[in-house]
Amino acid sequence: MNIVQFQPDHAREILNGEMNIGAPANPKDFLKFVDEMVVNGMSFSGIVNGEVIGSGGIVPVYKHMAEVWLLLSGKVYKNRLTTIRNILINMDKMQKKHQFVRLQAAVKASWPEAVRFASWMGFENEGLMRKFGPDHEDYYRFAKVI
């Protein structure tokens, strides 16, 4: 897997292709925010055989806190272990380099795979945010406080 700086076209490639299991039914709303997610040195994509497997990053909110985002294609399952290892390594490096003491993410409440993954990554469910997303569905606020 080759790790490269995230570009908006990476998200478009993922969203226009096969999404990972349980992905929201209308991921196109995500494209409205793609340009804001390009944070130099804090957003990345994993490429295998010329195809974008996934993208993710950290967007600073305050000096001490950042929002984590992740977008995975259905192709991630063929490269599951490598992808997860790279996510953990890169998230940890960025957290330490920028001295974030809080990382947080919004996870769709009706997406059990994503809820389990956030918990597995060491994030704690802080509660339900009703009608939070662009789809007016409920999301959980997950956070990892260091």
PDB file of C-alpha atoms in Angstrom, residues 69-145:
ATOM      1  CA  TRP A  69     -12.633  11.429   9.337  1.00  0.00           C
ATOM      2  CA  LEU A  70     -12.372   8.207   7.369  1.00  0.00           C
ATOM      3  CA  LEU A  71     -13.743   7.130   4.005  1.00  0.00           C
ATOM      4  CA  LEU A  72     -13.190   3.531   2.860  1.00  0.00           C
ATOM      5  CA  SER A  73     -13.989   1.772  -0.388  1.00  0.00           C
ATOM      6  CA  GLY A  74     -15.349  -1.758  -0.618  1.00  0.00           C
ATOM      7  CA  LYS A  75     -11.871  -2.786  -1.820  1.00  0.00           C
ATOM      8  CA  VAL A  76     -10.559  -2.286   1.709  1.00  0.00           C
ATOM      9  CA  TYR A  77     -11.531  -5.850   2.657  1.00  0.00           C
ATOM     10  CA  LYS A  78      -8.844  -7.307   0.386  1.00  0.00           C
ATOM     11  CA  ASN A  79      -6.270  -5.154   2.220  1.00  0.00           C
ATOM     12  CA  ARG A  80      -7.869  -5.045   5.669  1.00  0.00           C
ATOM     13  CA  LEU A  81      -4.835  -5.577   7.940  1.00  0.00           C
ATOM     14  CA  THR A  82      -2.529  -3.253   6.007  1.00  0.00           C
ATOM     15  CA  THR A  83      -5.219  -0.570   5.925  1.00  0.00           C
ATOM     16  CA  ILE A  84      -5.976  -0.753   9.648  1.00  0.00           C
ATOM     17  CA  ARG A  85      -2.271  -0.734  10.534  1.00  0.00           C
ATOM     18  CA  ASN A  86      -1.708   2.362   8.375  1.00  0.00           C
ATOM     19  CA  ILE A  87      -4.718   4.146   9.889  1.00  0.00           C
ATOM     20  CA  LEU A  88      -3.477   3.509  13.426  1.00  0.00           C
ATOM     21  CA  ILE A  89       0.132   4.481  12.658  1.00  0.00           C
ATOM     22  CA  ASN A  90      -0.764   7.687  10.801  1.00  0.00           C
ATOM     23  CA  MET A  91      -3.382   8.803  13.339  1.00  0.00           C
ATOM     24  CA  ASP A  92      -0.919   8.261  16.192  1.00  0.00           C
ATOM     25  CA  LYS A  93       1.872  10.142  14.364  1.00  0.00           C
ATOM     26  CA  MET A  94      -0.371  13.127  13.619  1.00  0.00           C
ATOM     27  CA  GLN A  95      -1.737  13.220  17.173  1.00  0.00           C
ATOM     28  CA  LYS A  96       1.768  13.279  18.656  1.00  0.00           C
ATOM     29  CA  LYS A  97       3.260  15.696  16.118  1.00  0.00           C
ATOM     30  CA  HIS A  98       0.491  18.267  16.612  1.00  0.00           C
ATOM     31  CA  GLN A  99       0.033  17.550  20.338  1.00  0.00           C
ATOM     32  CA  PHE A 100      -3.701  16.977  20.123  1.00  0.00           C
ATOM     33  CA  VAL A 101      -5.120  15.835  23.457  1.00  0.00           C
ATOM     34  CA  ARG A 102      -8.547  15.107  22.004  1.00  0.00           C
ATOM     35  CA  LEU A 103      -9.497  13.434  18.744  1.00  0.00           C
ATOM     36  CA  GLN A 104     -13.193  13.143  17.953  1.00  0.00           C
ATOM     37  CA  ALA A 105     -15.412  11.722  15.239  1.00  0.00           C
ATOM     38  CA  ALA A 106     -19.086  11.603  14.320  1.00  0.00           C
ATOM     39  CA  VAL A 107     -20.276   8.047  13.625  1.00  0.00           C
ATOM     40  CA  LYS A 108     -23.677   7.275  12.134  1.00  0.00           C
ATOM     41  CA  ALA A 109     -25.751   5.573  14.847  1.00  0.00           C
ATOM     42  CA  SER A 110     -27.430   3.199  12.383  1.00  0.00           C
ATOM     43  CA  TRP A 111     -24.067   1.914  11.084  1.00  0.00           C
ATOM     44  CA  PRO A 112     -23.036  -0.856  13.525  1.00  0.00           C
ATOM     45  CA  GLU A 113     -19.809  -1.701  11.673  1.00  0.00           C
ATOM     46  CA  ALA A 114     -18.584   1.893  11.986  1.00  0.00           C
ATOM     47  CA  VAL A 115     -19.605   2.081  15.664  1.00  0.00           C
ATOM     48  CA  ARG A 116     -17.634  -1.120  16.392  1.00  0.00           C
ATOM     49  CA  PHE A 117     -14.642   0.135  14.400  1.00  0.00           C
ATOM     50  CA  ALA A 118     -14.525   3.456  16.285  1.00  0.00           C
ATOM     51  CA  SER A 119     -14.633   1.595  19.601  1.00  0.00           C
ATOM     52  CA  TRP A 120     -11.961  -0.826  18.436  1.00  0.00           C
ATOM     53  CA  MET A 121      -9.750   2.147  17.490  1.00  0.00           C
ATOM     54  CA  GLY A 122      -9.849   3.283  21.118  1.00  0.00           C
ATOM     55  CA  PHE A 123     -12.540   5.933  20.782  1.00  0.00           C
ATOM     56  CA  GLU A 124     -15.196   6.213  23.500  1.00  0.00           C
ATOM     57  CA  ASN A 125     -18.863   6.826  22.730  1.00  0.00           C
ATOM     58  CA  GLU A 126     -19.758  10.128  24.421  1.00  0.00           C
ATOM     59  CA  GLY A 127     -23.395  10.179  23.412  1.00  0.00           C
ATOM     60  CA  LEU A 128     -26.034  10.545  20.755  1.00  0.00           C
ATOM     61  CA  MET A 129     -26.299  13.660  18.580  1.00  0.00           C
ATOM     62  CA  ARG A 130     -29.849  13.686  17.268  1.00  0.00           C
ATOM     63  CA  LYS A 131     -30.460  14.768  13.655  1.00  0.00           C
ATOM     64  CA  PHE A 132     -26.787  15.679  13.337  1.00  0.00           C
ATOM     65  CA  GLY A 133     -25.771  14.713   9.804  1.00  0.00           C
ATOM     66  CA  PRO A 134     -26.646  16.035   6.358  1.00  0.00           C
ATOM     67  CA  ASP A 135     -29.184  13.222   6.158  1.00  0.00           C
ATOM     68  CA  HIS A 136     -30.828  14.356   9.449  1.00  0.00           C
ATOM     69  CA  GLU A 137     -30.014  10.989  10.986  1.00  0.00           C
ATOM     70  CA  ASP A 138     -28.611  10.410  14.456  1.00  0.00           C
ATOM     71  CA  TYR A 139     -24.864  10.192  14.993  1.00  0.00           C
ATOM     72  CA  TYR A 140     -22.730   9.289  17.977  1.00  0.00           C
ATOM     73  CA  ARG A 141     -19.914  11.523  19.152  1.00  0.00           C
ATOM     74  CA  PHE A 142     -16.852   9.344  19.669  1.00  0.00           C
ATOM     75  CA  ALA A 143     -13.705  10.745  21.267  1.00  0.00           C
ATOM     76  CA  LYS A 144     -10.227   9.624  22.163  1.00  0.00           C
ATOM     77  CA  VAL A 145      -8.811  11.762  24.950  1.00  0.00           C
TER      78      VAL A 145
END
